[in-house]
PDB file of C-alpha atoms and ligand atoms in Angstrom:
ATOM      1  CA  MET S 679     -57.650  11.899  61.944  1.00  0.00           C
ATOM      2  CA  THR S 680     -58.065  14.769  59.956  1.00  0.00           C
ATOM      3  CA  HIS S 681     -60.086  13.099  56.951  1.00  0.00           C
ATOM      4  CA  ASP S 682     -63.789  13.699  57.617  1.00  0.00           C
ATOM      5  CA  TYR S 683     -65.140  11.808  54.510  1.00  0.00           C
ATOM      6  CA  ARG S 684     -67.319  14.787  53.310  1.00  0.00           C
ATOM      7  CA  LEU S 685     -66.797  13.669  49.822  1.00  0.00           C
ATOM      8  CA  ALA S 686     -67.680  10.081  50.891  1.00  0.00           C
ATOM      9  CA  ARG S 687     -71.203  11.503  52.381  1.00  0.00           C
ATOM     10  CA  GLU S 688     -71.821  13.429  49.430  1.00  0.00           C
ATOM     11  CA  LYS S 689     -71.805  10.696  46.987  1.00  0.00           C
ATOM     12  CA  MET S 690     -73.361   8.405  49.098  1.00  0.00           C
ATOM     13  CA  VAL S 691     -76.452  10.735  49.305  1.00  0.00           C
ATOM     14  CA  LYS S 692     -75.818  11.375  45.731  1.00  0.00           C
ATOM     15  CA  ASN S 693     -75.574   8.079  44.479  1.00  0.00           C
ATOM     16  CA  GLN S 694     -77.260   6.096  46.460  1.00  0.00           C
ATOM     17  CA  LEU S 695     -80.053   7.963  48.160  1.00  0.00           C
ATOM     18  CA  ILE S 696     -81.411  10.663  45.723  1.00  0.00           C
ATOM     19  CA  PRO S 697     -81.581   8.229  42.852  1.00  0.00           C
ATOM     20  CA  ARG S 698     -83.614   5.514  44.655  1.00  0.00           C
ATOM     21  CA  GLY S 699     -86.292   8.328  45.693  1.00  0.00           C
ATOM     22  CA  ILE S 700     -85.535   9.572  48.915  1.00  0.00           C
ATOM     23  CA  THR S 701     -86.665  13.249  48.701  1.00  0.00           C
ATOM     24  CA  ASP S 702     -87.264  14.155  52.704  1.00  0.00           C
ATOM     25  CA  LYS S 703     -84.662  17.200  53.080  1.00  0.00           C
ATOM     26  CA  GLY S 704     -84.395  16.665  56.311  1.00  0.00           C
ATOM     27  CA  VAL S 705     -82.941  13.400  56.092  1.00  0.00           C
ATOM     28  CA  LEU S 706     -80.683  14.070  52.924  1.00  0.00           C
ATOM     29  CA  ARG S 707     -79.425  16.748  55.251  1.00  0.00           C
ATOM     30  CA  ALA S 708     -78.818  14.426  58.569  1.00  0.00           C
ATOM     31  CA  MET S 709     -77.231  11.777  56.380  1.00  0.00           C
ATOM     32  CA  GLY S 710     -74.614  14.203  54.695  1.00  0.00           C
ATOM     33  CA  LYS S 711     -73.944  15.730  57.875  1.00  0.00           C
ATOM     34  CA  ILE S 712     -73.542  12.322  60.630  1.00  0.00           C
ATOM     35  CA  HIS S 713     -69.812  10.776  60.271  1.00  0.00           C
ATOM     36  CA  ARG S 714     -70.760   7.476  59.475  1.00  0.00           C
ATOM     37  CA  HIS S 715     -67.436   5.977  59.750  1.00  0.00           C
ATOM     38  CA  LEU S 716     -67.272   6.885  63.350  1.00  0.00           C
ATOM     39  CA  PHE S 717     -69.785   4.132  63.965  1.00  0.00           C
ATOM     40  CA  VAL S 718     -67.827   1.430  62.279  1.00  0.00           C
ATOM     41  CA  GLU S 719     -64.758  -0.810  63.548  1.00  0.00           C
ATOM     42  CA  GLU S 720     -61.384   0.999  62.613  1.00  0.00           C
ATOM     43  CA  ALA S 721     -60.702  -1.620  60.146  1.00  0.00           C
ATOM     44  CA  LEU S 722     -64.223  -1.146  58.087  1.00  0.00           C
ATOM     45  CA  ILE S 723     -63.646   2.621  58.291  1.00  0.00           C
ATOM     46  CA  GLY S 724     -62.830   2.703  54.276  1.00  0.00           C
ATOM     47  CA  GLU S 725     -66.097   1.045  53.893  1.00  0.00           C
ATOM     48  CA  ALA S 726     -68.134   2.972  55.954  1.00  0.00           C
ATOM     49  CA  TYR S 727     -69.823   5.101  53.201  1.00  0.00           C
ATOM     50  CA  ASN S 728     -70.580   2.018  50.819  1.00  0.00           C
ATOM     51  CA  ASP S 729     -73.770   0.844  49.882  1.00  0.00           C
ATOM     52  CA  HIS S 730     -74.187  -2.477  52.230  1.00  0.00           C
ATOM     53  CA  PRO S 731     -74.469  -3.108  56.014  1.00  0.00           C
ATOM     54  CA  LEU S 732     -71.309  -3.795  57.977  1.00  0.00           C
ATOM     55  CA  PRO S 733     -70.713  -6.058  61.094  1.00  0.00           C
ATOM     56  CA  ILE S 734     -70.330  -4.395  64.125  1.00  0.00           C
ATOM     57  CA  GLY S 735     -69.304  -7.327  66.475  1.00  0.00           C
ATOM     58  CA  HIS S 736     -71.724  -9.416  68.178  1.00  0.00           C
ATOM     59  CA  LYS S 737     -72.930 -10.948  65.389  1.00  0.00           C
ATOM     60  CA  GLN S 738     -74.939  -7.748  64.533  1.00  0.00           C
ATOM     61  CA  THR S 739     -74.583  -4.807  61.671  1.00  0.00           C
ATOM     62  CA  ILE S 740     -74.732  -1.290  61.077  1.00  0.00           C
ATOM     63  CA  SER S 741     -77.906  -0.696  58.291  1.00  0.00           C
ATOM     64  CA  GLN S 742     -77.289  -0.124  54.800  1.00  0.00           C
ATOM     65  CA  PRO S 743     -77.377   3.741  54.151  1.00  0.00           C
ATOM     66  CA  TYR S 744     -80.476   3.359  51.951  1.00  0.00           C
ATOM     67  CA  ILE S 745     -82.297   1.399  54.682  1.00  0.00           C
ATOM     68  CA  VAL S 746     -81.664   3.918  57.132  1.00  0.00           C
ATOM     69  CA  ALA S 747     -82.868   6.846  54.914  1.00  0.00           C
ATOM     70  CA  LEU S 748     -85.975   5.010  53.875  1.00  0.00           C
ATOM     71  CA  MET S 749     -86.952   3.818  57.295  1.00  0.00           C
ATOM     72  CA  THR S 750     -86.211   7.401  58.554  1.00  0.00           C
ATOM     73  CA  GLU S 751     -88.121   8.875  55.881  1.00  0.00           C
ATOM     74  CA  ALA S 752     -91.071   7.006  56.591  1.00  0.00           C
ATOM     75  CA  LEU S 753     -91.568   8.138  60.053  1.00  0.00           C
ATOM     76  CA  GLU S 754     -91.869  11.585  58.938  1.00  0.00           C
ATOM     77  CA  LEU S 755     -90.072  13.429  61.189  1.00  0.00           C
ATOM     78  CA  THR S 756     -90.239  17.136  61.626  1.00  0.00           C
ATOM     79  CA  GLY S 757     -88.399  17.857  64.929  1.00  0.00           C
ATOM     80  CA  ASN S 758     -91.180  17.743  67.358  1.00  0.00           C
ATOM     81  CA  GLU S 759     -91.137  14.259  67.777  1.00  0.00           C
ATOM     82  CA  LYS S 760     -90.753  11.958  70.896  1.00  0.00           C
ATOM     83  CA  THR S 761     -88.803   8.716  69.007  1.00  0.00           C
ATOM     84  CA  LEU S 762     -88.433   5.434  69.953  1.00  0.00           C
ATOM     85  CA  GLU S 763     -86.063   3.217  68.361  1.00  0.00           C
ATOM     86  CA  ILE S 764     -85.458  -0.568  69.160  1.00  0.00           C
ATOM     87  CA  GLY S 765     -81.961  -1.961  68.127  1.00  0.00           C
ATOM     88  CA  THR S 766     -79.210   0.898  69.070  1.00  0.00           C
ATOM     89  CA  GLY S 767     -76.741  -1.108  67.648  1.00  0.00           C
ATOM     90  CA  SER S 768     -73.831   1.338  66.537  1.00  0.00           C
ATOM     91  CA  GLY S 769     -75.947   3.954  67.468  1.00  0.00           C
ATOM     92  CA  TYR S 770     -75.543   5.209  63.680  1.00  0.00           C
ATOM     93  CA  GLN S 771     -79.586   5.521  63.131  1.00  0.00           C
ATOM     94  CA  THR S 772     -79.800   6.761  66.476  1.00  0.00           C
ATOM     95  CA  ALA S 773     -77.979   9.856  65.394  1.00  0.00           C
ATOM     96  CA  ILE S 774     -79.894  10.501  62.326  1.00  0.00           C
ATOM     97  CA  LEU S 775     -83.243  10.129  64.582  1.00  0.00           C
ATOM     98  CA  ALA S 776     -81.759  12.623  67.155  1.00  0.00           C
ATOM     99  CA  GLU S 777     -81.044  15.452  64.291  1.00  0.00           C
ATOM    100  CA  LEU S 778     -84.597  15.213  63.463  1.00  0.00           C
ATOM    101  CA  SER S 779     -86.473  14.310  66.758  1.00  0.00           C
ATOM    102  CA  LYS S 780     -87.285  16.323  69.960  1.00  0.00           C
ATOM    103  CA  ALA S 781     -86.099  13.369  71.961  1.00  0.00           C
ATOM    104  CA  VAL S 782     -85.025   9.442  70.972  1.00  0.00           C
ATOM    105  CA  TYR S 783     -85.348   6.642  73.424  1.00  0.00           C
ATOM    106  CA  THR S 784     -83.311   3.803  72.288  1.00  0.00           C
ATOM    107  CA  VAL S 785     -83.163   0.420  73.594  1.00  0.00           C
ATOM    108  CA  GLU S 786     -80.625  -2.191  72.945  1.00  0.00           C
ATOM    109  CA  ARG S 787     -80.644  -5.826  74.429  1.00  0.00           C
ATOM    110  CA  ILE S 788     -77.005  -5.966  73.923  1.00  0.00           C
ATOM    111  CA  GLY S 789     -75.159  -3.943  77.092  1.00  0.00           C
ATOM    112  CA  PRO S 790     -71.674  -3.678  75.384  1.00  0.00           C
ATOM    113  CA  LEU S 791     -73.065  -2.020  72.100  1.00  0.00           C
ATOM    114  CA  LEU S 792     -75.544   0.333  74.227  1.00  0.00           C
ATOM    115  CA  GLU S 793     -72.597   1.437  76.088  1.00  0.00           C
ATOM    116  CA  LYS S 794     -70.496   2.041  73.161  1.00  0.00           C
ATOM    117  CA  ALA S 795     -73.088   4.083  71.225  1.00  0.00           C
ATOM    118  CA  LYS S 796     -73.812   6.283  74.352  1.00  0.00           C
ATOM    119  CA  THR S 797     -70.237   7.080  74.731  1.00  0.00           C
ATOM    120  CA  LEU S 798     -69.775   8.092  71.228  1.00  0.00           C
ATOM    121  CA  LEU S 799     -73.134  10.095  70.778  1.00  0.00           C
ATOM    122  CA  GLY S 800     -72.149  11.727  74.024  1.00  0.00           C
ATOM    123  CA  GLN S 801     -68.981  12.597  72.471  1.00  0.00           C
ATOM    124  CA  LEU S 802     -70.972  14.000  69.490  1.00  0.00           C
ATOM    125  CA  GLY S 803     -72.703  16.530  71.625  1.00  0.00           C
ATOM    126  CA  TYR S 804     -76.216  14.620  71.519  1.00  0.00           C
ATOM    127  CA  THR S 805     -78.461  15.713  74.758  1.00  0.00           C
ATOM    128  CA  ASN S 806     -81.287  14.746  73.221  1.00  0.00           C
ATOM    129  CA  ILE S 807     -80.939  11.045  73.321  1.00  0.00           C
ATOM    130  CA  TYR S 808     -82.357   8.363  76.389  1.00  0.00           C
ATOM    131  CA  PHE S 809     -80.858   5.122  76.580  1.00  0.00           C
ATOM    132  CA  LYS S 810     -81.499   1.481  77.966  1.00  0.00           C
ATOM    133  CA  THR S 811     -80.519  -1.970  78.106  1.00  0.00           C
ATOM    134  CA  PHE S 812     -83.892  -3.896  77.565  1.00  0.00           C
ATOM    135  CA  ASP S 813     -86.021  -6.123  75.695  1.00  0.00           C
ATOM    136  CA  GLY S 814     -87.258  -3.677  72.966  1.00  0.00           C
ATOM    137  CA  THR S 815     -90.095  -6.151  72.035  1.00  0.00           C
ATOM    138  CA  LEU S 816     -91.519  -4.804  75.028  1.00  0.00           C
ATOM    139  CA  GLY S 817     -91.636  -1.036  74.276  1.00  0.00           C
ATOM    140  CA  TRP S 818     -90.223   1.659  76.735  1.00  0.00           C
ATOM    141  CA  GLU S 819     -93.791   1.685  78.750  1.00  0.00           C
ATOM    142  CA  ASP S 820     -92.791   4.652  81.130  1.00  0.00           C
ATOM    143  CA  PHE S 821     -92.178   7.099  78.364  1.00  0.00           C
ATOM    144  CA  ALA S 822     -94.751   5.846  75.868  1.00  0.00           C
ATOM    145  CA  PRO S 823     -96.548   6.886  74.124  1.00  0.00           C
ATOM    146  CA  PHE S 824     -94.375   7.697  70.968  1.00  0.00           C
ATOM    147  CA  ASP S 825     -94.910   9.670  67.771  1.00  0.00           C
ATOM    148  CA  ALA S 826     -92.433   7.536  65.830  1.00  0.00           C
ATOM    149  CA  ILE S 827     -91.054   4.264  66.508  1.00  0.00           C
ATOM    150  CA  ILE S 828     -88.395   2.349  64.501  1.00  0.00           C
ATOM    151  CA  VAL S 829     -87.230  -1.295  64.993  1.00  0.00           C
ATOM    152  CA  THR S 830     -84.014  -1.860  63.290  1.00  0.00           C
ATOM    153  CA  ALA S 831     -84.026  -5.910  63.589  1.00  0.00           C
ATOM    154  CA  GLY S 832     -86.381  -8.485  61.962  1.00  0.00           C
ATOM    155  CA  ALA S 833     -89.629  -9.896  63.899  1.00  0.00           C
ATOM    156  CA  PRO S 834     -91.972 -12.380  63.406  1.00  0.00           C
ATOM    157  CA  GLN S 835     -94.629 -10.127  63.830  1.00  0.00           C
ATOM    158  CA  THR S 836     -95.095  -6.525  65.477  1.00  0.00           C
ATOM    159  CA  PRO S 837     -94.939  -6.688  69.065  1.00  0.00           C
ATOM    160  CA  GLN S 838     -98.325  -5.875  70.850  1.00  0.00           C
ATOM    161  CA  PRO S 839     -96.847  -3.530  72.900  1.00  0.00           C
ATOM    162  CA  ILE S 840     -95.023  -1.583  70.748  1.00  0.00           C
ATOM    163  CA  LEU S 841     -98.531  -0.987  68.913  1.00  0.00           C
ATOM    164  CA  ASP S 842     -99.920   0.013  71.849  1.00  0.00           C
ATOM    165  CA  GLN S 843     -96.909   2.494  72.484  1.00  0.00           C
ATOM    166  CA  LEU S 844     -97.703   4.579  69.202  1.00  0.00           C
ATOM    167  CA  THR S 845     -99.484   7.576  69.410  1.00  0.00           C
ATOM    168  CA  GLU S 846    -102.987   8.576  67.548  1.00  0.00           C
ATOM    169  CA  GLY S 847    -101.527   9.456  63.993  1.00  0.00           C
ATOM    170  CA  GLY S 848     -97.979   7.752  65.264  1.00  0.00           C
ATOM    171  CA  ARG S 849     -95.778   6.152  62.754  1.00  0.00           C
ATOM    172  CA  LEU S 850     -94.199   2.660  63.120  1.00  0.00           C
ATOM    173  CA  VAL S 851     -91.523   1.192  60.848  1.00  0.00           C
ATOM    174  CA  ILE S 852     -90.765  -2.177  61.546  1.00  0.00           C
ATOM    175  CA  PRO S 853     -89.475  -5.399  59.226  1.00  0.00           C
ATOM    176  CA  ILE S 854     -91.617  -8.475  59.526  1.00  0.00           C
ATOM    177  CA  GLY S 855     -90.944 -11.890  58.220  1.00  0.00           C
ATOM    178  CA  ASN S 856     -89.072 -14.945  58.822  1.00  0.00           C
ATOM    179  CA  ARG S 857     -85.170 -14.929  60.113  1.00  0.00           C
ATOM    180  CA  TYR S 858     -83.781 -14.938  56.521  1.00  0.00           C
ATOM    181  CA  SER S 859     -85.684 -12.011  54.651  1.00  0.00           C
ATOM    182  CA  GLN S 860     -88.690  -9.703  55.872  1.00  0.00           C
ATOM    183  CA  ASP S 861     -90.820  -6.893  54.228  1.00  0.00           C
ATOM    184  CA  LEU S 862     -90.195  -3.169  55.563  1.00  0.00           C
ATOM    185  CA  ILE S 863     -94.099  -2.593  57.147  1.00  0.00           C
ATOM    186  CA  LYS S 864     -95.079   1.200  58.001  1.00  0.00           C
ATOM    187  CA  VAL S 865     -97.710   1.497  60.403  1.00  0.00           C
ATOM    188  CA  THR S 866     -99.620   4.304  60.827  1.00  0.00           C
ATOM    189  CA  ARG S 867    -102.372   4.390  64.035  1.00  0.00           C
ATOM    190  CA  VAL S 868    -105.400   5.955  63.030  1.00  0.00           C
ATOM    191  CA  LYS S 869    -107.633   6.207  66.016  1.00  0.00           C
ATOM    192  CA  ASN S 870    -107.862   2.805  66.977  1.00  0.00           C
ATOM    193  CA  THR S 871    -107.198   1.089  63.922  1.00  0.00           C
ATOM    194  CA  PHE S 872    -103.464   0.562  62.382  1.00  0.00           C
ATOM    195  CA  LYS S 873    -103.030   0.942  58.616  1.00  0.00           C
ATOM    196  CA  GLN S 874    -100.309  -0.974  56.920  1.00  0.00           C
ATOM    197  CA  GLU S 875     -97.989  -0.226  53.790  1.00  0.00           C
ATOM    198  CA  ASN S 876     -95.459  -2.274  52.429  1.00  0.00           C
ATOM    199  CA  LEU S 877     -92.161  -0.652  51.359  1.00  0.00           C
ATOM    200  CA  GLY S 878     -90.122  -3.530  49.830  1.00  0.00           C
ATOM    201  CA  GLY S 879     -87.963  -6.328  51.198  1.00  0.00           C
ATOM    202  CA  CYS S 880     -85.202  -6.172  53.186  1.00  0.00           C
ATOM    203  CA  ARG S 881     -82.823  -8.519  55.527  1.00  0.00           C
ATOM    204  CA  PHE S 882     -82.058  -7.657  59.204  1.00  0.00           C
ATOM    205  CA  VAL S 883     -80.939  -9.419  62.008  1.00  0.00           C
ATOM    206  CA  ASP S 884     -83.219 -10.960  64.599  1.00  0.00           C
ATOM    207  CA  LEU S 885     -85.167  -9.243  66.943  1.00  0.00           C
ATOM    208  CA  ILE S 886     -84.886 -11.241  69.858  1.00  0.00           C
ATOM    209  CA  GLY S 887     -87.316 -11.211  72.638  1.00  0.00           C
ATOM    210  CA  VAL S 888     -90.472 -12.088  74.477  1.00  0.00           C
ATOM    211  CA  HIS S 889     -92.372 -10.939  71.546  1.00  0.00           C
ATOM    212  CA  GLY S 890     -89.629 -11.546  68.752  1.00  0.00           C
ATOM    213  CA  TRP S 891     -87.726 -14.526  68.092  1.00  0.00           C
ATOM    214  CA  ASN S 892     -85.868 -17.126  70.472  1.00  0.00           C
ATOM    215  CA  GLU S 893     -82.138 -16.419  71.157  1.00  0.00           C
TER     216      GLU S 893
HETATM  217  N1  SAH A1922     -79.593   0.571  63.543  1.00  0.00           N
HETATM  218  C1  SAH A1922     -78.906  -0.226  64.191  1.00  0.00           C
HETATM  219  C2  SAH A1922     -78.942  -1.639  63.867  1.00  0.00           C
HETATM  220  C3  SAH A1922     -78.215  -2.285  64.584  1.00  0.00           C
HETATM  221  S1  SAH A1922     -78.904  -4.354  64.116  1.00  0.00           S
HETATM  222  C4  SAH A1922     -77.507   0.422  63.485  1.00  0.00           C
HETATM  223  O1  SAH A1922     -77.818   0.618  62.233  1.00  0.00           O
HETATM  224  O2  SAH A1922     -76.235   0.464  64.138  1.00  0.00           O
HETATM  225  C5  SAH A1922     -80.036  -4.751  65.034  1.00  0.00           C
HETATM  226  C6  SAH A1922     -80.068  -4.397  66.985  1.00  0.00           C
HETATM  227  O3  SAH A1922     -80.839  -4.606  67.239  1.00  0.00           O
HETATM  228  C7  SAH A1922     -78.686  -5.186  67.292  1.00  0.00           C
HETATM  229  O4  SAH A1922     -77.536  -4.406  67.813  1.00  0.00           O
HETATM  230  C8  SAH A1922     -79.681  -6.196  68.357  1.00  0.00           C
HETATM  231  O5  SAH A1922     -78.541  -6.391  69.462  1.00  0.00           O
HETATM  232  C9  SAH A1922     -80.622  -5.573  68.677  1.00  0.00           C
HETATM  233  N2  SAH A1922     -81.923  -6.198  69.270  1.00  0.00           N
HETATM  234  C10 SAH A1922     -82.175  -7.290  68.889  1.00  0.00           C
HETATM  235  N3  SAH A1922     -83.592  -7.698  69.491  1.00  0.00           N
HETATM  236  C11 SAH A1922     -83.491  -6.463  70.382  1.00  0.00           C
HETATM  237  C12 SAH A1922     -84.242  -6.387  71.656  1.00  0.00           C
HETATM  238  N4  SAH A1922     -85.296  -7.326  71.476  1.00  0.00           N
HETATM  239  N5  SAH A1922     -84.395  -5.102  72.010  1.00  0.00           N
HETATM  240  C13 SAH A1922     -83.391  -4.373  71.874  1.00  0.00           C
HETATM  241  N6  SAH A1922     -82.411  -4.267  70.798  1.00  0.00           N
HETATM  242  C14 SAH A1922     -82.544  -5.817  70.264  1.00  0.00           C
END
């Protein structure tokens, strides 16, 4: 396919991200660059840049572009970070993180989703992403601590292992709430205290695991 959807990406940035207050230059650049249409099912390619989430199979979704931008901006990435992502899904958010971090460690509980994302991100040339099929509510102990952690599924509360794996000064973004609606919470580790900020309402699929919801 020769159509690269450049215009659709530009419109997404101009109409969905900037007017809602996304200002981080790196985030806007990455979202204008990454070919989101490659991360959705073929039948949904025409909707890839629309202002809503889309199904990606296995009852999971690729997040709405604005939510990806909002969460990424909250991580305050400068290019030097070791970043942990819980919930690889399509791998779209992973690509955005890989553009803005030194290295990305991404964990997904559904094997086939992880494999598909890994193949695609490999084809796109990323060499700074590490993948694991695992229960991400336990974090990724072997490579901890992380400067930035993003959880892209909704949790009843912040899993303790994830807090423990945050560096001093590190940022975590996680949707917290019930199974139907959540608030996007930003946590910053200041010494051994955790400063919390509410970034607003959102709706995610369930974070399922030892420190999340039951299946
Ligand atoms: N960032 C992804 C969002 C995918 S939806 C994207 O934009 O495509 C959330 C993902 O979290 C799903 O793929 C789901 O399988 C995964 N997930 C849920 N609980 C998890 C857990 N405990 N560990 C790892 N991944 C989990």
